[in-house]
Tab-separated table of C-alpha atoms in Angstrom:
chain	number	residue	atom	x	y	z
A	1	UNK	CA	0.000	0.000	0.000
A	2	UNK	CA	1.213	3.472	-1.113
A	3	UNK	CA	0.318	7.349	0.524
A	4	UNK	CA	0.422	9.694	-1.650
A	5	UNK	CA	0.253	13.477	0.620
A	6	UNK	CA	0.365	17.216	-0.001
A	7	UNK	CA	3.848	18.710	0.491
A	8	UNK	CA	4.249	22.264	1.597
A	9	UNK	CA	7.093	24.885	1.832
A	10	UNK	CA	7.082	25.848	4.995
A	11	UNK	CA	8.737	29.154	4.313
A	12	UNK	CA	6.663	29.569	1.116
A	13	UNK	CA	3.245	28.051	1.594
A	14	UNK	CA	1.880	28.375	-2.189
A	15	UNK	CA	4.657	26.404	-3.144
A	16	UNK	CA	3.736	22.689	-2.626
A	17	UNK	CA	4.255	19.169	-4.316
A	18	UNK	CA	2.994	15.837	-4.160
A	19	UNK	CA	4.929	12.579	-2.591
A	20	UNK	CA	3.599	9.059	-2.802
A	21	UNK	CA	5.660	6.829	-0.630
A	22	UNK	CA	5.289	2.901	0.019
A	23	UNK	CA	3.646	2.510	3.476
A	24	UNK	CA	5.854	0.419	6.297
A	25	UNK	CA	3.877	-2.591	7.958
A	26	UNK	CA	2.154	-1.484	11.061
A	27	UNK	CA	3.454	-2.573	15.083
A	28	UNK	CA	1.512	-4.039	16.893
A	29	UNK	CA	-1.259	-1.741	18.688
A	30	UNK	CA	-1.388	0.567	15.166
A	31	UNK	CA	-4.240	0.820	13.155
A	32	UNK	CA	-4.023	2.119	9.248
A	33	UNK	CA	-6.765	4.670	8.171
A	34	UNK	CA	-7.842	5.673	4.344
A	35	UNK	CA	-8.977	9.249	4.139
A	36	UNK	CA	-12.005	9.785	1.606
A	37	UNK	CA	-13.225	13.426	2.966
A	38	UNK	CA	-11.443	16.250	4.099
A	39	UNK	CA	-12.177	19.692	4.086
A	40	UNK	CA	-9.729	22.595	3.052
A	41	UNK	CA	-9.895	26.220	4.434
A	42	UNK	CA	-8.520	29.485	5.376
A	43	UNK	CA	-8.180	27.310	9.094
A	44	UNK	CA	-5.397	25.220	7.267
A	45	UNK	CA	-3.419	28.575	5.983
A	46	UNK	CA	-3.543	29.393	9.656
A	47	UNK	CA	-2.066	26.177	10.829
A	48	UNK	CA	0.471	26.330	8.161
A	49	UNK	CA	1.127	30.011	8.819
A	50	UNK	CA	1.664	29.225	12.737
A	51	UNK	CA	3.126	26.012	11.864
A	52	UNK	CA	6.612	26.341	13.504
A	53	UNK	CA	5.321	28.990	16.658
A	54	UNK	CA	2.376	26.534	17.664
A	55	UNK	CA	3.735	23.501	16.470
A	56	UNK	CA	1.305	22.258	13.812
A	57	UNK	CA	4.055	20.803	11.601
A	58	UNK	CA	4.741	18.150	14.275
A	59	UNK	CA	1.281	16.439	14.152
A	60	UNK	CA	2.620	14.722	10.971
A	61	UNK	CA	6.039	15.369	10.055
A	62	UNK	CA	7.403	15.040	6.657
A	63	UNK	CA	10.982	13.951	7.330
A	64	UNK	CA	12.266	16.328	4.664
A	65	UNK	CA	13.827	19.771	6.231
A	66	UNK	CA	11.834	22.510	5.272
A	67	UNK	CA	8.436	21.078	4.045
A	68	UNK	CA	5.750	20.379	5.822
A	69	UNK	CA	2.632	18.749	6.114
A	70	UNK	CA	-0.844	20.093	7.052
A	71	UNK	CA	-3.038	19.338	9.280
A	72	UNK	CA	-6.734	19.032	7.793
A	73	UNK	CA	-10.200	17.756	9.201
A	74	UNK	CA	-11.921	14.988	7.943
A	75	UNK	CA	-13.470	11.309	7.421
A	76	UNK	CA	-11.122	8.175	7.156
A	77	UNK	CA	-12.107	4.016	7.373
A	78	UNK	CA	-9.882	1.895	8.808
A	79	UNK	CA	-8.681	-0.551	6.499
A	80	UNK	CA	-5.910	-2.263	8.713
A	81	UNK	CA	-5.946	-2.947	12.154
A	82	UNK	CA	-3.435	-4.871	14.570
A	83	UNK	CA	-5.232	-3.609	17.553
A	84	UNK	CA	-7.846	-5.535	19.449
A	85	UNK	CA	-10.540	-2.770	19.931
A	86	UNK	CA	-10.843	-0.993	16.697
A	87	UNK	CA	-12.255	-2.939	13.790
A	88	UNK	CA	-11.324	-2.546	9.776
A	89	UNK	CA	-14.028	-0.623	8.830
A	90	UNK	CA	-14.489	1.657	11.324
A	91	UNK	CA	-15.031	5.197	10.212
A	92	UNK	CA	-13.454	8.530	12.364
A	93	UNK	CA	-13.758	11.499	12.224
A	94	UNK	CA	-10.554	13.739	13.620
A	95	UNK	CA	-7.421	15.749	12.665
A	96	UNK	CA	-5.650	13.912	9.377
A	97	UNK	CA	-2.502	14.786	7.287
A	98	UNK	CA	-3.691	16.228	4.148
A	99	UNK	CA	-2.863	12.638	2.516
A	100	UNK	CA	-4.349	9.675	1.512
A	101	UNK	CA	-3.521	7.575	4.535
A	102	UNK	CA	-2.968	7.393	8.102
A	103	UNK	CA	-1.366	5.401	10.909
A	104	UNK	CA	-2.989	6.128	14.280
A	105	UNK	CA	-1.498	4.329	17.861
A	106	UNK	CA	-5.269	4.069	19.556
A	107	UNK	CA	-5.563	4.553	23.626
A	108	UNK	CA	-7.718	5.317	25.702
A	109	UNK	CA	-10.585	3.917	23.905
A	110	UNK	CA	-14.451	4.628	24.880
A	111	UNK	CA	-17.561	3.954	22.491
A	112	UNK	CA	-17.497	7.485	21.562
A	113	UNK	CA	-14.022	8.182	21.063
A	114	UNK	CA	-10.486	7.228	21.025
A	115	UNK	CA	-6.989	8.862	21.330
A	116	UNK	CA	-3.827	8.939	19.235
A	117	UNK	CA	-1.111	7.724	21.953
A	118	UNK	CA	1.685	8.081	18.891
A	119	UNK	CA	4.969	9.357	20.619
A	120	UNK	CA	5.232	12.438	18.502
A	121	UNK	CA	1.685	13.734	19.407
A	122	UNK	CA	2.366	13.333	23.235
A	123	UNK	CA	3.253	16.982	23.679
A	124	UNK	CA	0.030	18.190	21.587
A	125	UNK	CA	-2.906	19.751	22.914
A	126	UNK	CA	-5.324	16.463	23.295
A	127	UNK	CA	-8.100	17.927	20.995
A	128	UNK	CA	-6.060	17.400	18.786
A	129	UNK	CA	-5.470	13.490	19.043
A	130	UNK	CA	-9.146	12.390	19.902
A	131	UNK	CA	-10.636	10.712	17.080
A	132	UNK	CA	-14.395	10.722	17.118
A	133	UNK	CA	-16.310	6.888	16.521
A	134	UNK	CA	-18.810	8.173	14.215
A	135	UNK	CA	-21.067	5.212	15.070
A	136	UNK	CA	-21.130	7.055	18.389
A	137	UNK	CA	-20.077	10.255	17.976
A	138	UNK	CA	-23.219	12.967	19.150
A	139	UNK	CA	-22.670	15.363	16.306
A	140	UNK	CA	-22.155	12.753	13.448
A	141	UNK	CA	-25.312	12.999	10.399
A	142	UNK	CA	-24.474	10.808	7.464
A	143	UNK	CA	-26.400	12.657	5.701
A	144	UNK	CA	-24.059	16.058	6.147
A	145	UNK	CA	-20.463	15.058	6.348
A	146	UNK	CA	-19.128	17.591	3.723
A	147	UNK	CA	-20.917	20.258	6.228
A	148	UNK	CA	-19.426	18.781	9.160
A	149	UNK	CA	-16.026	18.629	7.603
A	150	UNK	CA	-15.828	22.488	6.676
A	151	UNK	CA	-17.384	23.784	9.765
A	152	UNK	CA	-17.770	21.662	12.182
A	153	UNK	CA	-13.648	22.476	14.092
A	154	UNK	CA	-14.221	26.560	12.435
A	155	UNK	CA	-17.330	26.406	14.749
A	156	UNK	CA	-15.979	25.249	17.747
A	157	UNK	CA	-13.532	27.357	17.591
A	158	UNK	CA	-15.600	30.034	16.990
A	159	UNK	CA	-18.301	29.404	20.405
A	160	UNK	CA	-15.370	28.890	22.284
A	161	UNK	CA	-14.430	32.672	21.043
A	162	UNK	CA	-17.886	33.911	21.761
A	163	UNK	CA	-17.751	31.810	25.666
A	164	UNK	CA	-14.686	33.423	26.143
A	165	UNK	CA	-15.699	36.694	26.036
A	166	UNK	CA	-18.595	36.782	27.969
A	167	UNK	CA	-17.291	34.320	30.889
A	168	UNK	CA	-14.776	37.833	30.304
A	169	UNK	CA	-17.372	40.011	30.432
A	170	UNK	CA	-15.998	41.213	27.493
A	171	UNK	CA	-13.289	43.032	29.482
A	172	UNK	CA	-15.221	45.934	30.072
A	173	UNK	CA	-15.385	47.115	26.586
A	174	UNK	CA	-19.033	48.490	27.588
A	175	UNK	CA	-21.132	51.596	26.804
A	176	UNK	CA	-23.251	53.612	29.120
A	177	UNK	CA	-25.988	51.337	27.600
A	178	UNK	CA	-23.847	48.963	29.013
A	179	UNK	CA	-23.310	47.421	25.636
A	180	UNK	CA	-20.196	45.539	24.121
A	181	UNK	CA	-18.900	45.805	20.662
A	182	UNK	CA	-16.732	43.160	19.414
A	183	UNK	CA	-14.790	43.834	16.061
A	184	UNK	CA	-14.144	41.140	13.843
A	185	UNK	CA	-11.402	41.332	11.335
A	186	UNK	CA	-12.007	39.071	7.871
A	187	UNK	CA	-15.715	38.856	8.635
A	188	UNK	CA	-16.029	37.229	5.167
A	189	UNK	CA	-13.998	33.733	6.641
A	190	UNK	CA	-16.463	30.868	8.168
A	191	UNK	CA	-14.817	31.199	11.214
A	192	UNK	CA	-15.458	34.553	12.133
A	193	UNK	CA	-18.762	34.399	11.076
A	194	UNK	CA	-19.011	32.001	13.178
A	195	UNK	CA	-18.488	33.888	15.902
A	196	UNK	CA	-20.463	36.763	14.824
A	197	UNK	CA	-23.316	34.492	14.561
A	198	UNK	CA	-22.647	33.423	18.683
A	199	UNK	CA	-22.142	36.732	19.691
A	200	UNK	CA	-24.995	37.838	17.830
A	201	UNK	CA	-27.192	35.772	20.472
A	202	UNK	CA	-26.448	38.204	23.168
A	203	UNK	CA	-28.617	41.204	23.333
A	204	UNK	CA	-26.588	43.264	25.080
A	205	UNK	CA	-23.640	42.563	21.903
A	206	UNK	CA	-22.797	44.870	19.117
A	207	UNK	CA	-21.049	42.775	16.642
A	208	UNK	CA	-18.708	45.143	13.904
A	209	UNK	CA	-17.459	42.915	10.874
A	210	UNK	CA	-14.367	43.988	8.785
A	211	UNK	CA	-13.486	43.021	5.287
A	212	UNK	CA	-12.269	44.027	1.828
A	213	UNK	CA	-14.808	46.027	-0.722
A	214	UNK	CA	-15.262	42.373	-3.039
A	215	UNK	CA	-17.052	41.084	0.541
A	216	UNK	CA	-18.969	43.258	1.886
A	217	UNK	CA	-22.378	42.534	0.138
A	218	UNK	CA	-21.526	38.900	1.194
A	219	UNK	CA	-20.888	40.362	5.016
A	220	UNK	CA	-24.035	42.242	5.084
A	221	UNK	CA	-26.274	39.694	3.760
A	222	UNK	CA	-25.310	37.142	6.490
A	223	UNK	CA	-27.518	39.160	9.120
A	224	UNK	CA	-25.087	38.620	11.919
A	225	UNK	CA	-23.502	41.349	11.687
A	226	UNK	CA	-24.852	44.610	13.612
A	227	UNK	CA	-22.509	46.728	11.033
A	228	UNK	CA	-20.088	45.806	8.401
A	229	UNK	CA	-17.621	47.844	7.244
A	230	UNK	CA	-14.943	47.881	5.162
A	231	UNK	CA	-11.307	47.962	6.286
A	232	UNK	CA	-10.919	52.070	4.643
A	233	UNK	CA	-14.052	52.679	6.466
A	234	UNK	CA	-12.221	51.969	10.030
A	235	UNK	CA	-12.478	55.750	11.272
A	236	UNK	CA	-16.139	55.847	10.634
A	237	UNK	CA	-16.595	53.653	13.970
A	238	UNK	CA	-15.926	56.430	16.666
A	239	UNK	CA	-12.545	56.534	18.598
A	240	UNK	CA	-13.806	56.159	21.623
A	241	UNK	CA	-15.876	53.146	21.084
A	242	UNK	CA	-15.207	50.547	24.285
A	243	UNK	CA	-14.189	47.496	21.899
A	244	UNK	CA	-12.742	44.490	21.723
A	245	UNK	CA	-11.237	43.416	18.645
A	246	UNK	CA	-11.003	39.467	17.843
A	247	UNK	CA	-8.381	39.362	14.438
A	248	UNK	CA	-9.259	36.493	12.189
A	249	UNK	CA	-6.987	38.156	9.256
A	250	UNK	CA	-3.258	38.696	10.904
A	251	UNK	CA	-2.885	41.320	9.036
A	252	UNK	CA	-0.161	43.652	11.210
A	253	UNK	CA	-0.878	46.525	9.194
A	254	UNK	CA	-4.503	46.230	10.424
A	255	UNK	CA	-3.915	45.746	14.237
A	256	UNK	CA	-1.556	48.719	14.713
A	257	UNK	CA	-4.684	50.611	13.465
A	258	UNK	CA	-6.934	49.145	15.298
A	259	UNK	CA	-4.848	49.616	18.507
A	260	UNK	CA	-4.097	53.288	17.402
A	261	UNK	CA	-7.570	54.243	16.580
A	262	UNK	CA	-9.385	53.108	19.701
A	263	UNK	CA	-8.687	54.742	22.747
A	264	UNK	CA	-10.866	52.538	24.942
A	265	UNK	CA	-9.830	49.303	23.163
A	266	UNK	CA	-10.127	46.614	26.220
A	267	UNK	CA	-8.532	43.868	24.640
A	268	UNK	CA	-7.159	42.207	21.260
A	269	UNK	CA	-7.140	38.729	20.561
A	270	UNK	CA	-5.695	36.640	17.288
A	271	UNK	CA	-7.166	34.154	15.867
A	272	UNK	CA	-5.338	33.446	13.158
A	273	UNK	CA	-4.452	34.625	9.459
A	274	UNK	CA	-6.231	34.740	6.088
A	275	UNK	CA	-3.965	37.720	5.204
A	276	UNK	CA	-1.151	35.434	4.102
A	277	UNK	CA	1.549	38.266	2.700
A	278	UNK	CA	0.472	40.611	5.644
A	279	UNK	CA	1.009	38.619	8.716
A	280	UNK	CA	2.541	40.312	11.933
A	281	UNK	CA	5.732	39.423	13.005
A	282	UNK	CA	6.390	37.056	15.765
A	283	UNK	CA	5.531	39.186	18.812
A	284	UNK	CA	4.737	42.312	17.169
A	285	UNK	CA	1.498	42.685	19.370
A	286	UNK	CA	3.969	43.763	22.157
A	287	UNK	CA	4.940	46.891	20.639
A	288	UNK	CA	1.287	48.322	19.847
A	289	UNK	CA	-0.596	51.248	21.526
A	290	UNK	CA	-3.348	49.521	24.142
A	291	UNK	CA	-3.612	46.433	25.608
A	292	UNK	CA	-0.989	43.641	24.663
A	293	UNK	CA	-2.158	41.323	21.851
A	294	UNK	CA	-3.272	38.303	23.086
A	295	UNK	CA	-3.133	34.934	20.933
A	296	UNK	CA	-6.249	32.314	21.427
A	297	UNK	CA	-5.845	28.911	21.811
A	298	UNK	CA	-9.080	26.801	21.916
A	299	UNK	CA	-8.172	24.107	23.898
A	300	UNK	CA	-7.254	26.289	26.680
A	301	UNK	CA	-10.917	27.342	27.070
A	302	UNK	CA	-12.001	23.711	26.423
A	303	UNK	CA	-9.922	22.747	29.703
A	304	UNK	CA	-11.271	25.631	31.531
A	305	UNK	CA	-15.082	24.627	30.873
A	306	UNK	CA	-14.773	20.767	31.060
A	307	UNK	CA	-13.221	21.378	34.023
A	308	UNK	CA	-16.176	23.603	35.607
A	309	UNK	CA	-19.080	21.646	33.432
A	310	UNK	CA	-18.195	18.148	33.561
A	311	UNK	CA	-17.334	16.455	29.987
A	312	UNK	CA	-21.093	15.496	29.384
A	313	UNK	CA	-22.461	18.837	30.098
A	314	UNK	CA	-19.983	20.476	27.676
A	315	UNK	CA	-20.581	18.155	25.126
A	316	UNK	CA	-24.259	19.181	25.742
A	317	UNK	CA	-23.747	22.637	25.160
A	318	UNK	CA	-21.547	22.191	21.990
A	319	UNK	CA	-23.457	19.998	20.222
A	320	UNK	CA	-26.887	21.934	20.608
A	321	UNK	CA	-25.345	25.146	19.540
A	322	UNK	CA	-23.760	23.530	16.552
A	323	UNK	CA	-27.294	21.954	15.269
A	324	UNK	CA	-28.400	25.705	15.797
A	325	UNK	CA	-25.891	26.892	13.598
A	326	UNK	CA	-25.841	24.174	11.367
A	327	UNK	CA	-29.939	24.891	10.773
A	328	UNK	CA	-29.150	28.902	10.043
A	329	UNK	CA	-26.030	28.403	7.706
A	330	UNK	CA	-27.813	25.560	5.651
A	331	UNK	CA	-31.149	27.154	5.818
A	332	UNK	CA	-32.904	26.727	2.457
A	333	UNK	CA	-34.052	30.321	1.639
A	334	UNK	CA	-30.407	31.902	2.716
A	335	UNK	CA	-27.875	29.200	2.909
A	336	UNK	CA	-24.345	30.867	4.128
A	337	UNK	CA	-22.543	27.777	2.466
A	338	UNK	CA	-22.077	26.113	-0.357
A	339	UNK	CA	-20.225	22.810	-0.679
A	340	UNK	CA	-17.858	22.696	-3.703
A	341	UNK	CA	-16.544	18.709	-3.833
A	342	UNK	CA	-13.695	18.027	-5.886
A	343	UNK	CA	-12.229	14.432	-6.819
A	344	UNK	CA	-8.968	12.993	-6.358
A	345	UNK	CA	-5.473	13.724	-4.527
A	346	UNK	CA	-4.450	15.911	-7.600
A	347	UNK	CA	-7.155	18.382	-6.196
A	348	UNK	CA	-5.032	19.039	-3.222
A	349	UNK	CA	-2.387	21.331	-4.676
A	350	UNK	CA	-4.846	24.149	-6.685
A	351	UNK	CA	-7.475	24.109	-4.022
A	352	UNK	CA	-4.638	24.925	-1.402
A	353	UNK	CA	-2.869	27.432	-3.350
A	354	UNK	CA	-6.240	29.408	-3.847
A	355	UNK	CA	-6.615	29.366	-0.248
A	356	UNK	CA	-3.384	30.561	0.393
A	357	UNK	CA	-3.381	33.235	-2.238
A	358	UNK	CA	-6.674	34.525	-0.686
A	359	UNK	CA	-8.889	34.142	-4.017
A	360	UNK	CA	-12.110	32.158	-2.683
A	361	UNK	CA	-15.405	32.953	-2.748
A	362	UNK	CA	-16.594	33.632	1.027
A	363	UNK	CA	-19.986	31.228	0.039
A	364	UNK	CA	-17.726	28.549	-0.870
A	365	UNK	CA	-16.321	25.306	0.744
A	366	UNK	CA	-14.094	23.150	-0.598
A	367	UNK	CA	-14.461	19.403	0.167
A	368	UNK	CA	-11.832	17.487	-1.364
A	369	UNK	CA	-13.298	13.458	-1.794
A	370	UNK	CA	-10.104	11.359	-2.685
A	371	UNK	CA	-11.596	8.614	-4.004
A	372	UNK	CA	-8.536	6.343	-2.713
């Protein structure tokens, strides 16, 4: 058996190639897994981008200096097993190298999910190395795997955004109405919308959404947004607007005017980066007017509530707030999304390079079906 996966640069991420290599035999306690859906987004430019500072290059490394391999979300069966509780034919749902294969060291095991107990992952966050049983897995639908693929990790990340702001109380950043505005940055990427559409749950939220003159109808038409501007129109938000500004774009260009412009700015968190030529240096954020950037990691705030919620309860609370979402974004009159499937592993180089060059259409997903 051969795996054929998706090189990148790492210092030049539209630069990329394609390796098939012959697969070595499994150890005992391994199990091998064939990938037939993955999703790619502006999520995987962000790992890539932060693949050295946050480590995302070591999930699956490439053993050549200087490329790398991408994380992606997806579906895979297992078609070889030499471990006792996971059967060929399984199918998981989890974090995958943008390839056609897998090897997975399974621990840990419970109906609903299973861990990756592979030496190199031991140092990774562990939301990272669960692998959902979709047999048992609460927020698995047959029916709407290319739907779970794209949005299912952008939304999680995106609650856990919106729950850590208000278990924040968004810092202060309130009015004499005592209302909050939260500025989004890229507010055409499914992740911040995301968030918007969260925050936009809270009446006592004012959610401003950022983005480039080619998106704004797109932004507007979404109906989570409270106002929408674009980013030339940043000085007709007053100065003294008590904000808090979540950056999905990276752009460092962008923050220093953010942090310039707002005098009560309360706080500034990244996200990530769908600005790929304008990310901020490494640490720039300390050197800005205003509060010190801060950089969010969702599974801290996955610790924090488990921890004060109980696993079940969180799981609760996640799941019903992504069939909420999932209802608005696929709704039939307005759908936010739609799924663009393309065929084959030769689909993996164009698709990334368009996401990484920032040409995409904000209504479009890209599910990638391998067909292995």
């Amino acid at each position: 058996m051969a795996t054929t996966e998706l090189l990148i640069a790492q210092e030049e991420l539209t630069r990329t190639r394609l390796r098939t290599r012959e697969d070595t035999p499994l150890a005992p306690g391994q199990v091998r897994v064939r990938i037939d859906r993955l999703a790619l987004t502006s999520n995987n430019v962000t790992y890539a981008g932060f693949g050295q500072a946050m480590h995302y290059w070591d999930f699956y490394p490439s053993g050549e200096a200087g490329w790398g391999i991408v994380p992606v979300w997806g579906f895979a069966d297992v078609v070889q097993s030499l471990h006792p509780g996971v059967a060929v034919g399984e199918r998981l749902y989890g974090f995958w190298p943008a390839a056609t294969h897998a090897v997975l060291t399974p621990a840990r095991l419970s109906p609903e999910r299973l861990i990756d107990a592979a030496v190199v992952r031991a140092p990774r966050a562990g939301v990272f190395n669960q692998y959902f049983r979709a047999a048992r897995d609460p927020l698995y639908r047959a029916d709407n795997e290319p739907v779970q693929v794209l949005l299912r990790p952008l939304f999680i990340t995106s609650w856990l955004i919106d729950d850590h702001l208000a278990d924040e109380d968004f810092f202060g950043a309130r009015d004499a109405q005592g209302r909050a505005t939260v500025i989004l940055s890229s507010a055409s990427s499914k992740t911040a919308y995301g968030t918007a559409w969260a925050l936009a749950q809270r009446p006592d939220v004012q959610v401003v959404g950022l983005t480039s003159a080619a998106n704004e109808g797109f932004c507007k038409s979404l109906g989570c947004y409270h106002r929408v501007l674009r980013y030339d129109a940043l000085h007709e938000l007053p100065a003294d607007t008590p904000c808090v500004f979540v950056d999905f774009a990276g752009g460092g260009d962008l923050r220093r005017d953010i942090h310039t412009r707002f005098s009560r700015l309360a706080h500034s968190l990244a996200i990530g980066t769908t600005h790929l030529g304008e990310v901020a240096p490494s640490g720039s954020g300390k050197n800005l007017p205003g509060p010190r950037m801060v950089f969010f990691f969702a599974p801290d705030q996955i610790r924090k509530r488990v921890g004060e919620w109980g696993a079940e309860a969180f799981g609760q609370r996640m799941a019903a707030a992504w069939q909420a979402f999932c209802a608005r974004v696929l709704d039939a009159d307005s759908p936010w999304l739609r799924v663009e499937a393309a065929h084959g592993v030769d689909a993996l180089e164009p698709i990334w390079k368009t996401l990484a060059t920032g040409r995409l259409d904000p209504r479009a997903g890209h599910v990638i079906e391998l067909d292995v």
